[in-house]
């Protein structure tokens, strides 16, 4: 949507061994980056300055849009995600309405499980509910025998989006991180504290690792279908990793999140975002950096971009950031919202690349016009 | 319950100006501390080494205990909190069963609102639901005209507990922090993100401050009733401040939390705990230190005690810590739980005073025997 000046920024990589699962590539491979002549948002994600800030919103597709509710009528959430025509239409709606700089695939974190034949439904007002929770070693063993299923509907959705949007507005792929998906499997549905999942990683670490590897492989297939269909970046979204200590996250979760991303072309930007995971900035960044020469840290609204950057620097890392307008300010009037957006853009200038986003998904009750005006405002800065 | 060796630990105070609301007292006033000849847990809370670690559990009273469910039968949650005999019985149950080192007042964060005549009920499986949310300036003005009501039932409950337990097991008083209570008022009930409350602090800061001051004054009355009844320490519990950035917390919440604590005798230990508030360790500690010469930081299970201590030291502070066994390990078998407890006690030794607790309240589904064995194990260390 916007051009950009090609002021390249040195992005230092962390070259130390990263646990037992591979060496982090240098993050300076973007000198021959094809993104350099493409859409501005890809330039920002790969560490280039752009003329204007670029912006998209997590959960921009669906939920708050009346045209989404009209299009969805008569289908369940999961049916709509697996209907390529309908899902592509819903993916494109916020691009048309708001003029955001990227589309994000309309999907659900449960879709990889559905493709693998796991019995799950989304109950309105509740969330995903599994037919059977998976808690014992035997239940894990029975589950992990399943293959990932056929993701061609997902690839087709991506293709249709890319066809409609052309080259100017790229599609960002999306998957829920293995911990979030596995927590649903173990709990059997939404839970406030994910106690059963957090207990299993300690009481039966072997079954936990088996389950997480299986989910990671489903995620890998799901993401590969999206990039095969034309997605030019991906975001791994961990709703619940924020409930973990850094030690538990690093030991019992991070290797599996890295596995979910390991099948991707390393030149694709990988955005890694966790809700309330400011204390996990470093391992989140490491997971993205293990998978991509263009890692990006998604920052939630509780952490300032400056603080996230400082956390990375203490660990000898730096990378472009995404975020992190406080979603509460969508309800606080335009003056407060614009002040917040301006502050976010200003701190983003101190990062080696920055894409504006909310610090969490678009709340369902958001007035769509507020988002449209916010995009215009961000582009004016 | 346990004696202790009187190895005094220097506790450095932060003597800088703390925002606009007062100067932090030095934290070295405990040399003549009456706690020094009392129960071991008060010694630990005031920065003394004890012979054995001391322990209590947030939400130890109620929920997981069969004798609680039997005693509560036929009464609502809020009725039971305001019936001194019944509430005192429930408060004493976990002391009898588990041998914890302190009782904590059986109550609910909504009780101060009930005393002030606000229409609220606790819906089982949902949480507190207000008859009317308070969202506009006019609604705030109408609400804050109310006085705090009569807290004598709360004082009587405390007296009865102290009478039963005698001097050996002290009673810890308890209140929900103003942000958590105000968020219920503004949302009208439980919400995942507290968006309406977080929006009001930006869209109408004057009404927000008025509302928070009013809630803080209710809290102050509620806590004073407990200490008048014999509570020898208090804990301010903020369930939801973790959803705020440090800037929002420091500006829009911390002064009101300090006000809630400002009426207390400064020699009483004040424990300040927030769920998922590791990023707010410093302002949480500052709030406690503004109110008491014996401030204690409660640490949740996502943050290590070492990390919390380091956060304070960067800000030139240190104080005793409380926490932070991962509650998920109550479900992971005794081996994993004991390893966790041992690690927590070991890092607690690096703090200037430490009281063992969970990193969050006791989950309702906890097997009571697991808690009893955990107390025995902690005492054996």
XYZ file of C-alpha atoms in Angstrom:
762
model
C 0.000 0.000 0.000
C 2.875 2.350 0.797
C 6.289 2.757 -0.655
C 9.261 2.906 1.645
C 12.729 4.275 1.733
C 15.246 1.514 1.732
C 17.220 2.527 4.834
C 18.548 -0.829 5.841
C 18.971 -1.465 9.510
C 21.533 -3.877 10.835
C 19.739 -6.641 12.709
C 22.115 -8.519 14.932
C 21.448 -12.186 15.333
C 21.997 -14.316 18.375
C 24.376 -16.978 17.157
C 24.672 -18.959 20.339
C 23.457 -22.501 20.543
C 19.792 -22.451 21.381
C 19.089 -25.402 23.627
C 19.365 -28.756 21.908
C 17.355 -27.874 18.887
C 19.488 -26.133 16.362
C 21.533 -23.045 15.868
C 19.953 -19.687 15.310
C 20.698 -18.334 11.873
C 22.137 -14.882 11.480
C 19.404 -12.305 11.107
C 21.245 -10.333 8.474
C 20.245 -12.356 5.454
C 17.830 -9.780 4.149
C 20.229 -7.864 1.951
C 18.921 -9.758 -1.064
C 15.449 -9.883 0.321
C 12.742 -10.067 -2.350
C 10.500 -8.164 0.076
C 12.632 -5.108 -0.562
C 10.695 -4.449 -3.752
C 7.316 -5.610 -2.499
C 4.623 -4.391 -0.152
C 5.720 -2.011 2.586
C 4.535 -4.291 5.383
C 6.905 -7.033 4.238
C 9.687 -4.493 4.207
C 8.869 -3.535 7.787
C 8.692 -7.185 8.859
C 12.126 -7.770 7.370
C 13.774 -4.854 9.103
C 13.462 -2.005 6.632
C 12.207 1.506 7.269
C 8.993 2.353 5.447
C 7.739 5.779 4.434
C 4.641 5.414 6.623
C 3.936 2.980 9.406
C 2.134 -0.156 8.275
C -0.673 -1.816 10.207
C -2.900 -4.871 10.466
C -4.992 -6.197 13.342
C -5.001 -9.609 14.934
C -8.525 -11.066 14.483
C -9.357 -8.340 11.966
C -11.260 -10.961 9.921
C -14.581 -11.888 11.458
C -16.126 -11.025 14.799
C -16.643 -7.277 14.768
C -17.692 -6.859 11.104
C -21.387 -6.846 10.086
C -20.485 -8.150 6.604
C -18.808 -11.093 8.350
C -21.891 -11.898 10.383
C -23.989 -11.714 7.204
C -21.607 -13.969 5.261
C -21.381 -16.509 8.093
C -25.145 -16.880 8.560
C -26.241 -20.508 8.580
C -22.746 -22.012 8.927
C -20.813 -22.991 12.031
C -17.473 -21.366 12.770
C -15.494 -24.467 11.788
C -17.540 -25.046 8.609
C -16.858 -21.480 7.548
C -13.108 -21.926 8.097
C -13.068 -24.955 5.791
C -15.158 -23.449 3.004
C -12.469 -21.833 0.819
C -14.778 -19.381 -0.976
C -16.432 -18.193 2.220
C -13.208 -18.079 4.249
C -11.417 -16.164 1.481
C -14.278 -13.658 1.337
C -14.109 -13.148 5.121
C -10.308 -12.794 4.949
C -10.621 -10.014 2.352
C -13.404 -8.067 4.080
C -11.221 -6.078 6.521
C -8.745 -5.239 3.745
C -11.560 -3.698 1.696
C -13.158 -1.938 4.639
C -10.182 -0.684 6.649
C -7.359 -0.505 4.109
C -5.031 -2.493 6.383
C -1.634 -3.356 4.912
C -2.053 -7.122 5.126
C -4.748 -9.761 5.176
C -4.609 -12.455 7.813
C -6.099 -15.822 7.036
C -9.579 -16.256 8.512
C -9.288 -19.492 10.422
C -9.417 -20.937 13.908
C -6.719 -22.447 16.079
C -8.776 -25.677 16.179
C -8.725 -26.209 12.383
C -5.614 -28.443 12.374
C -7.383 -30.743 14.863
C -10.503 -30.822 12.697
C -8.392 -31.769 9.669
C -6.873 -34.605 11.701
C -10.355 -35.907 12.482
C -10.454 -34.917 16.164
C -14.003 -34.325 17.426
C -14.225 -30.631 18.324
C -16.880 -27.951 18.038
C -16.836 -24.218 18.799
C -19.648 -23.416 21.220
C -20.758 -19.785 20.896
C -19.940 -17.868 24.063
C -17.824 -20.750 25.390
C -15.121 -21.625 22.869
C -13.730 -24.909 21.586
C -15.076 -28.054 23.250
C -13.497 -31.456 22.566
C -15.579 -34.623 22.385
C -13.005 -36.305 24.631
C -10.183 -34.790 26.668
C -6.779 -36.454 26.233
C -5.223 -36.955 29.658
C -3.648 -40.371 30.041
C -0.596 -41.856 28.351
C -2.909 -44.313 26.563
C -5.142 -41.491 25.308
C -2.097 -39.621 24.030
C -0.824 -42.754 22.279
C -4.199 -43.322 20.636
C -4.344 -39.731 19.424
C -0.856 -39.369 18.004
C -1.413 -42.258 15.618
C -3.576 -39.963 13.511
C -2.120 -38.270 10.450
C -2.565 -34.565 9.793
C -5.366 -34.956 7.242
C -5.969 -33.043 4.036
C -5.225 -29.306 4.252
C -6.004 -28.561 0.614
C -9.059 -26.444 1.551
C -6.723 -24.206 3.531
C -4.283 -23.891 0.633
C -7.208 -23.113 -1.680
C -8.464 -20.401 0.688
C -5.033 -18.779 0.655
C -4.859 -18.968 -3.150
C -8.232 -17.291 -3.535
C -7.215 -14.485 -1.165
C -3.962 -13.901 -3.018
C -5.841 -13.912 -6.318
C -8.256 -11.241 -5.121
C -5.713 -9.021 -3.372
C -2.986 -9.218 -6.007
C 0.571 -8.362 -5.093
C -0.005 -5.163 -3.172
C -1.560 -6.523 0.024
C 0.119 -9.696 1.222
C -1.563 -12.516 3.097
C -0.241 -13.459 6.535
C -0.716 -17.087 7.516
C -1.764 -18.041 10.997
C -1.710 -20.931 13.441
C -2.369 -21.394 17.145
C 0.801 -22.493 18.916
C 1.128 -26.105 20.102
C 0.743 -25.238 23.796
C -2.575 -23.491 23.250
C -3.932 -26.338 21.111
C -2.588 -29.039 23.440
C -4.084 -27.268 26.446
C -7.518 -27.527 24.808
C -6.892 -31.211 24.114
C -5.896 -31.951 27.707
C -8.541 -29.765 29.374
C -11.282 -30.791 26.938
C -12.318 -27.155 26.535
C -11.552 -23.624 27.663
C -10.198 -23.287 31.186
C -8.966 -20.359 33.146
C -5.715 -21.876 34.343
C -4.969 -24.887 32.111
C -4.095 -26.804 35.258
C -4.463 -30.255 33.691
C -2.085 -29.361 30.859
C 0.369 -27.663 33.187
C 0.260 -30.717 35.463
C 0.821 -33.199 32.616
C 4.072 -31.547 31.546
C 5.434 -32.339 35.018
C 3.677 -35.604 35.890
C 4.231 -37.337 32.542
C 6.795 -35.379 30.520
C 7.149 -38.171 27.938
C 3.446 -38.166 27.045
C 3.447 -34.378 27.094
C 6.339 -34.228 24.614
C 4.666 -36.814 22.371
C 1.418 -34.866 22.359
C 3.170 -31.557 21.700
C 5.235 -33.001 18.845
C 2.077 -34.351 17.245
C 0.314 -30.997 17.527
C 3.430 -29.242 16.205
C 3.378 -31.465 13.133
C -0.293 -30.622 12.528
C 0.606 -26.950 12.840
C 3.501 -27.375 10.417
C 1.185 -28.929 7.840
C -1.411 -26.221 8.366
C 1.127 -23.422 7.945
C 2.749 -25.060 4.929
C -0.645 -25.258 3.225
C -1.039 -21.521 3.758
C 2.373 -20.616 2.416
C 1.929 -23.014 -0.503
C -1.250 -21.079 -1.238
C 0.681 -17.804 -1.270
C 0.922 -16.500 2.310
C 4.065 -14.357 2.478
C 4.555 -14.346 6.252
C 3.126 -16.347 9.143
C 2.158 -15.648 12.713
C 2.259 -18.262 15.460
C -0.224 -17.167 18.136
C 0.067 -18.560 21.664
C -3.019 -17.588 23.641
C -1.964 -19.279 26.829
C 1.805 -19.594 27.098
C 1.641 -16.502 29.299
C 0.379 -18.784 32.076
C 3.777 -20.501 32.203
C 7.003 -19.635 33.964
C 10.005 -19.045 31.720
C 11.523 -22.351 32.882
C 8.411 -24.363 32.004
C 7.995 -22.537 28.718
C 11.598 -23.001 27.647
C 11.748 -26.662 28.596
C 8.268 -27.993 27.820
C 6.896 -25.716 25.103
C 9.477 -23.759 23.086
C 11.040 -26.767 21.286
C 7.599 -27.798 20.048
C 6.700 -24.296 18.889
C 9.964 -24.279 16.959
C 9.012 -27.631 15.420
C 5.668 -26.176 14.287
C 7.641 -23.572 12.311
C 10.456 -25.784 11.133
C 8.999 -26.717 7.739
C 8.767 -23.164 6.455
C 10.939 -21.456 3.883
C 13.455 -19.621 6.063
C 13.126 -16.410 4.068
C 9.483 -15.935 5.144
C 8.984 -13.584 8.084
C 7.741 -15.424 11.180
C 5.844 -13.370 13.766
C 5.627 -14.992 17.190
C 3.040 -13.576 19.564
C 1.885 -14.571 23.031
C -0.856 -13.090 25.192
C 0.500 -11.715 28.463
C 3.871 -13.247 27.694
C 6.126 -10.244 28.312
C 8.219 -12.394 30.668
C 8.801 -14.808 27.763
C 10.046 -12.246 25.238
C 13.441 -13.887 24.870
C 12.336 -17.508 24.317
C 9.537 -16.299 22.017
C 12.083 -14.393 19.972
C 14.394 -17.421 19.961
C 11.650 -19.664 18.613
C 10.997 -17.257 15.745
C 14.712 -16.859 15.078
C 15.221 -20.620 14.963
C 12.689 -20.873 12.137
C 13.309 -17.812 10.036
C 15.961 -15.377 8.952
C 13.225 -12.743 9.454
C 11.923 -13.309 12.957
C 9.485 -10.777 14.400
C 8.357 -10.513 18.012
C 4.677 -9.729 18.535
C 4.274 -7.678 21.722
C 1.124 -7.515 23.804
C -0.193 -4.287 25.301
C 1.047 -4.963 28.842
C 4.674 -4.616 27.741
C 6.036 -1.498 26.083
C 7.901 -1.947 22.809
C 10.889 -0.315 24.492
C 10.777 -2.867 27.292
C 10.488 -5.779 24.848
C 13.452 -4.449 22.902
C 15.468 -4.060 26.102
C 14.637 -7.647 27.127
C 15.955 -8.900 23.796
C 19.080 -6.778 23.988
C 19.977 -8.157 27.407
C 19.961 -11.577 25.707
C 22.105 -10.286 22.846
C 19.257 -10.207 20.336
C 17.236 -7.701 18.408
C 14.508 -8.019 15.765
C 11.538 -6.153 14.297
C 8.539 -5.820 16.579
C 4.811 -5.976 16.007
C 2.233 -4.303 18.226
C 0.951 -3.047 20.574
C -1.945 -0.581 20.832
C -3.975 -1.208 23.993
C -7.300 -2.616 22.708
C -9.113 -0.938 25.608
C -8.408 2.387 23.917
C -10.659 1.384 21.003
C -13.427 2.244 23.498
C -11.898 5.375 25.013
C -12.543 8.012 22.335
C -10.420 9.127 19.399
C -8.198 11.492 21.368
C -6.933 8.813 23.753
C -6.671 6.253 20.946
C -4.662 8.547 18.701
C -2.302 9.489 21.523
C -1.715 5.779 22.145
C -1.170 5.044 18.435
C 1.283 7.929 18.157
C 3.228 6.702 21.191
C 3.350 3.164 19.817
C 4.624 4.374 16.445
C 7.260 6.498 18.160
C 8.619 3.639 20.233
C 8.429 1.396 17.187
C 10.917 3.736 15.484
C 13.510 2.620 18.025
C 13.114 -1.013 16.900
C 14.799 -2.477 13.824
C 11.508 -2.635 11.944
C 7.996 -2.196 13.298
C 4.490 -3.140 12.193
C 1.597 -1.562 14.072
C -1.001 -3.911 15.515
C -3.143 -4.143 18.617
C -1.647 -5.724 21.733
C -4.315 -8.457 21.465
C -7.030 -9.491 19.000
C -9.807 -7.098 17.947
C -12.518 -7.273 20.654
C -15.822 -8.529 19.235
C -17.649 -5.384 20.386
C -15.348 -2.970 18.497
C -17.035 -0.397 16.272
C -15.562 -1.126 12.806
C -15.395 2.601 12.016
C -12.999 3.058 14.915
C -10.618 0.605 13.252
C -10.945 2.266 9.842
C -10.114 5.661 11.348
C -7.225 4.131 13.269
C -5.706 2.744 10.052
C -6.009 6.178 8.421
C -4.406 7.805 11.444
C -1.502 5.353 11.559
C -0.893 5.853 7.843
C -0.842 9.618 8.371
C 2.010 9.475 10.870
C 3.931 -22.980 65.247
C 7.704 -22.926 64.873
C 10.365 -21.114 66.714
C 12.996 -19.220 64.790
C 16.515 -18.019 65.179
C 16.642 -14.296 65.331
C 19.125 -13.666 62.524
C 18.079 -10.183 61.566
C 18.424 -9.270 57.942
C 18.946 -5.709 56.839
C 16.057 -4.651 54.620
C 16.975 -1.626 52.592
C 14.187 0.796 51.916
C 13.636 2.898 48.847
C 13.675 6.403 50.209
C 12.988 8.230 47.002
C 9.840 10.200 46.483
C 7.151 7.845 45.318
C 5.010 9.729 42.831
C 2.863 12.415 44.355
C 1.536 10.361 47.203
C 4.015 10.308 49.990
C 7.458 9.210 50.880
C 8.311 5.593 51.453
C 9.323 4.937 55.006
C 12.567 3.187 55.726
C 12.084 -0.552 55.914
C 14.454 -1.011 58.811
C 12.035 -0.214 61.590
C 11.666 -3.795 62.713
C 14.478 -3.860 65.223
C 11.964 -3.383 68.008
C 9.379 -5.439 66.262
C 6.907 -7.123 68.607
C 6.650 -9.925 66.032
C 10.141 -10.957 67.027
C 8.736 -12.828 70.016
C 5.579 -14.090 68.339
C 4.597 -16.663 65.735
C 7.273 -17.660 63.255
C 5.257 -16.547 60.247
C 5.151 -12.973 61.541
C 8.893 -13.149 62.023
C 9.310 -14.246 58.406
C 6.953 -11.521 57.164
C 9.008 -8.928 59.026
C 12.337 -10.028 57.642
C 13.629 -12.522 60.189
C 14.999 -15.978 59.552
C 12.906 -18.775 61.018
C 14.026 -22.240 62.010
C 11.711 -23.863 59.471
C 9.954 -22.329 56.497
C 6.430 -21.128 57.262
C 3.477 -21.575 54.940
C -0.144 -20.658 54.283
C -2.221 -20.866 51.116
C -4.226 -18.191 49.396
C -7.874 -19.360 49.346
C -7.060 -22.086 51.875
C -10.425 -21.401 53.543
C -13.353 -22.739 51.563
C -13.563 -24.255 48.120
C -11.550 -27.463 48.252
C -12.530 -28.612 51.775
C -15.445 -31.044 52.330
C -16.021 -29.616 55.838
C -16.411 -26.218 54.177
C -19.016 -27.492 51.748
C -20.877 -29.106 54.650
C -20.759 -25.940 56.763
C -21.876 -23.725 53.867
C -24.888 -25.833 52.932
C -28.058 -23.766 52.607
C -26.332 -20.352 52.622
C -25.120 -18.233 49.750
C -21.460 -17.287 49.506
C -22.075 -13.693 50.586
C -24.381 -14.701 53.446
C -21.699 -17.046 54.750
C -19.088 -14.259 54.641
C -21.282 -12.013 56.791
C -22.237 -14.619 59.370
C -19.436 -14.232 61.942
C -19.813 -17.670 63.552
C -19.912 -19.503 60.228
C -17.157 -17.427 58.612
C -14.911 -17.862 61.657
C -15.491 -21.629 61.564
C -14.565 -21.742 57.850
C -11.489 -19.577 58.500
C -10.252 -22.026 61.169
C -10.910 -25.236 59.195
C -7.681 -25.250 57.146
C -5.604 -24.420 60.229
C -7.010 -27.489 61.994
C -6.728 -29.735 58.963
C -3.431 -28.695 57.382
C -1.486 -27.129 60.233
C -0.715 -24.027 58.193
C 1.127 -21.249 60.007
C -1.579 -18.615 59.582
C -5.300 -18.328 59.093
C -6.602 -16.060 56.369
C -9.990 -14.471 56.803
C -12.710 -16.319 54.910
C -14.347 -13.575 52.897
C -14.947 -12.392 49.363
C -13.609 -9.418 47.475
C -17.227 -8.261 46.974
C -18.001 -7.984 50.714
C -17.078 -4.278 51.001
C -19.590 -3.548 48.211
C -22.264 -5.579 49.980
C -21.643 -3.631 53.186
C -22.060 -0.394 51.230
C -25.440 -1.597 49.968
C -24.434 -2.258 46.347
C -26.579 -4.934 44.688
C -24.277 -7.869 43.943
C -24.597 -11.645 44.035
C -22.067 -14.438 43.464
C -23.382 -16.748 40.753
C -21.927 -20.260 41.117
C -19.690 -21.067 38.159
C -19.779 -17.445 36.976
C -18.605 -15.151 39.753
C -19.822 -11.789 41.043
C -22.653 -10.180 39.085
C -23.719 -6.596 39.805
C -27.364 -5.519 39.585
C -26.222 -2.483 37.597
C -22.864 -1.747 35.993
C -21.411 1.700 36.750
C -20.146 3.208 33.534
C -21.089 6.857 33.173
C -19.945 9.874 35.142
C -23.496 10.199 36.515
C -23.528 6.562 37.627
C -20.173 7.025 39.357
C -21.442 10.171 41.096
C -24.553 8.375 42.294
C -22.502 5.475 43.643
C -19.805 7.382 45.492
C -22.373 9.138 47.651
C -22.794 5.900 49.589
C -20.970 5.396 52.873
C -19.015 2.240 53.648
C -21.719 0.640 55.813
C -21.325 -1.351 59.005
C -18.327 -3.709 59.053
C -18.888 -4.943 62.608
C -19.724 -8.477 61.404
C -16.275 -8.615 59.820
C -14.581 -7.414 63.012
C -16.581 -9.974 64.989
C -15.495 -12.759 62.616
C -11.862 -11.804 63.139
C -12.315 -11.708 66.917
C -13.834 -15.175 66.969
C -10.992 -16.570 64.873
C -8.372 -15.007 67.127
C -10.198 -16.338 70.167
C -10.159 -19.891 68.810
C -6.612 -19.880 67.475
C -5.008 -18.107 70.404
C -1.654 -16.432 69.964
C 0.210 -19.182 68.152
C -1.451 -18.990 64.724
C -2.059 -15.434 63.593
C -4.916 -14.259 61.409
C -4.099 -12.542 58.116
C -6.669 -10.029 56.924
C -7.650 -9.823 53.294
C -9.175 -7.468 50.740
C -9.516 -7.382 46.979
C -7.605 -4.441 45.559
C -9.535 -1.413 44.268
C -8.822 -2.165 40.593
C -10.280 -5.648 40.818
C -13.395 -4.439 42.641
C -13.819 -1.403 40.361
C -13.446 -3.597 37.286
C -16.417 -5.678 38.485
C -18.389 -2.477 39.076
C -17.678 -1.121 35.605
C -18.072 -4.424 33.742
C -21.091 -5.502 35.769
C -19.584 -8.967 36.214
C -16.606 -11.136 35.362
C -14.951 -10.372 32.045
C -11.907 -11.732 30.368
C -10.283 -8.433 29.500
C -11.912 -5.754 31.676
C -12.111 -3.582 28.573
C -14.786 -1.238 29.936
C -12.756 -0.519 33.070
C -9.535 -0.143 31.136
C -11.301 2.217 28.721
C -12.803 4.372 31.506
C -9.414 5.137 33.026
C -8.467 6.760 29.718
C -11.786 8.167 28.480
C -12.885 9.707 31.797
C -9.938 9.767 34.191
C -11.762 12.028 36.663
C -14.675 9.612 37.106
C -12.240 6.710 37.246
C -10.259 8.353 40.043
C -13.459 9.165 41.939
C -14.665 5.580 41.657
C -11.297 4.143 42.670
C -11.011 6.456 45.685
C -14.459 5.390 46.836
C -13.605 1.709 46.490
C -10.281 2.307 48.255
C -12.128 3.857 51.194
C -14.438 0.818 51.394
C -11.352 -1.398 51.366
C -9.727 0.681 54.094
C -12.800 0.282 56.296
C -12.961 -3.443 55.588
C -9.293 -3.971 56.439
C -9.483 -1.808 59.548
C -12.383 -3.912 60.826
C -10.223 -7.007 60.408
C -7.215 -5.569 62.196
C -9.442 -4.143 64.936
C -10.699 -7.716 65.352
C -7.149 -8.976 65.779
C -5.687 -9.647 62.315
C -1.901 -9.262 62.629
C -1.062 -8.806 58.930
C -3.091 -8.057 55.806
C -2.938 -9.060 52.178
C -4.213 -6.880 49.347
C -5.055 -9.198 46.450
C -5.309 -7.792 42.926
C -6.773 -10.451 40.635
C -6.673 -8.336 37.543
C -4.000 -5.660 37.701
C -1.879 -8.033 35.625
C -3.960 -6.976 32.619
C -2.477 -3.471 32.825
C 0.731 -1.990 31.514
C 3.105 -0.617 34.132
C 2.290 2.940 33.008
C -1.465 2.440 33.416
C -1.006 0.635 36.716
C 1.295 3.255 38.194
C -0.821 6.208 37.088
C -4.403 4.953 37.381
C -4.321 2.215 40.013
C -1.356 2.281 42.411
C -2.317 5.505 44.253
C -5.739 4.044 45.018
C -4.308 0.733 46.218
C -2.063 2.733 48.520
C -5.120 4.626 49.776
C -6.847 1.325 50.567
C -3.937 0.506 52.883
C -3.362 3.965 54.298
C -5.469 3.604 57.437
C -3.527 0.667 58.847
C -1.089 0.644 61.733
C 2.259 0.954 59.946
C 3.837 -1.803 62.042
C 1.505 -4.461 60.568
C 2.991 -6.460 57.690
C 1.241 -5.717 54.384
C 1.440 -8.392 51.677
C 0.641 -7.149 48.178
C -0.119 -9.796 45.584
C -1.213 -9.618 41.962
C -2.080 -12.422 39.560
C 0.220 -12.466 36.543
C 1.707 -9.169 37.639
C 5.406 -9.991 37.432
C 5.899 -6.911 35.257
C 4.444 -4.804 38.093
C 6.733 -6.071 40.863
C 8.197 -2.651 41.560
C 4.977 -0.608 41.815
C 3.352 -3.428 43.814
C 6.248 -3.342 46.240
C 6.063 0.451 46.383
C 2.376 0.356 47.288
C 3.081 -2.032 50.167
C 6.070 0.022 51.292
C 4.035 3.223 51.296
C 1.609 1.673 53.785
C 3.787 -0.370 56.076
C 7.230 -0.587 57.581
C 6.914 -4.330 56.893
C 5.977 -4.575 53.223
C 5.933 -8.024 51.599
C 5.681 -8.784 47.898
C 3.462 -11.737 46.969
C 4.853 -13.416 43.854
C 2.826 -15.477 41.428
C 4.070 -18.734 39.922
C 4.997 -17.271 36.537
C 7.849 -15.256 38.077
C 10.680 -16.836 40.019
C 11.412 -15.435 43.466
C 14.922 -14.689 42.230
C 13.538 -12.694 39.335
C 11.152 -10.760 41.593
C 14.026 -9.956 43.934
C 16.175 -8.820 41.008
C 13.362 -6.567 39.739
C 13.161 -4.899 43.137
C 16.930 -4.515 43.416
C 17.120 -2.726 40.067
C 14.714 -0.208 41.602
C 16.830 0.057 44.749
C 14.421 -1.935 46.900
C 14.269 -5.234 48.695
C 11.679 -6.851 50.989
C 10.447 -10.238 52.163
C 8.653 -12.334 49.544
C 5.666 -14.621 49.668
C 5.072 -17.474 47.231
C 5.158 -19.151 44.793
C 4.591 -22.890 44.300
C 3.022 -23.564 40.903
C -0.556 -24.686 41.710
C -0.503 -27.010 38.684
C 1.956 -29.172 40.599
C -0.734 -29.978 43.168
C -1.979 -32.307 40.404
C 1.372 -33.657 39.214
C 2.245 -36.197 41.906
C 4.221 -35.829 45.124
C 7.653 -36.118 43.537
C 7.172 -33.147 41.209
C 5.398 -31.149 43.918
C 8.130 -31.710 46.489
C 10.852 -30.798 44.006
C 8.994 -27.554 43.312
C 8.494 -26.802 47.023
C 12.157 -27.452 47.712
C 13.218 -25.130 44.887
C 10.881 -22.398 46.108
C 12.214 -22.653 49.657
C 15.776 -22.528 48.368
C 15.237 -19.376 46.355
C 13.283 -17.896 49.257
C 16.451 -18.172 51.344
C 18.012 -15.539 49.094
C 15.253 -13.070 50.001
C 15.231 -10.993 53.190
C 12.400 -13.065 54.647
C 10.170 -15.597 52.907
C 6.784 -17.171 53.542
C 5.834 -20.150 51.391
C 2.527 -19.966 49.537
C 1.141 -21.021 46.189
C 1.623 -18.721 43.216
C -2.175 -18.346 43.042
C -5.197 -19.407 45.105
C -5.895 -23.069 45.919
C -7.736 -24.562 42.909
C -11.223 -25.779 43.858
C -10.446 -29.304 42.635
C -7.381 -29.760 44.885
C -7.269 -32.910 47.016
C -7.046 -31.563 50.600
C -4.628 -34.344 51.567
C -2.165 -33.026 49.000
C -2.141 -29.690 50.829
C -1.725 -31.318 54.243
C 1.262 -33.319 52.998
C 2.700 -30.200 51.372
C 2.571 -28.313 54.681
C 4.345 -31.210 56.416
C 6.960 -31.294 53.687
C 7.611 -27.543 53.824
C 7.932 -27.692 57.590
C 10.442 -30.532 57.255
C 12.824 -28.478 55.117
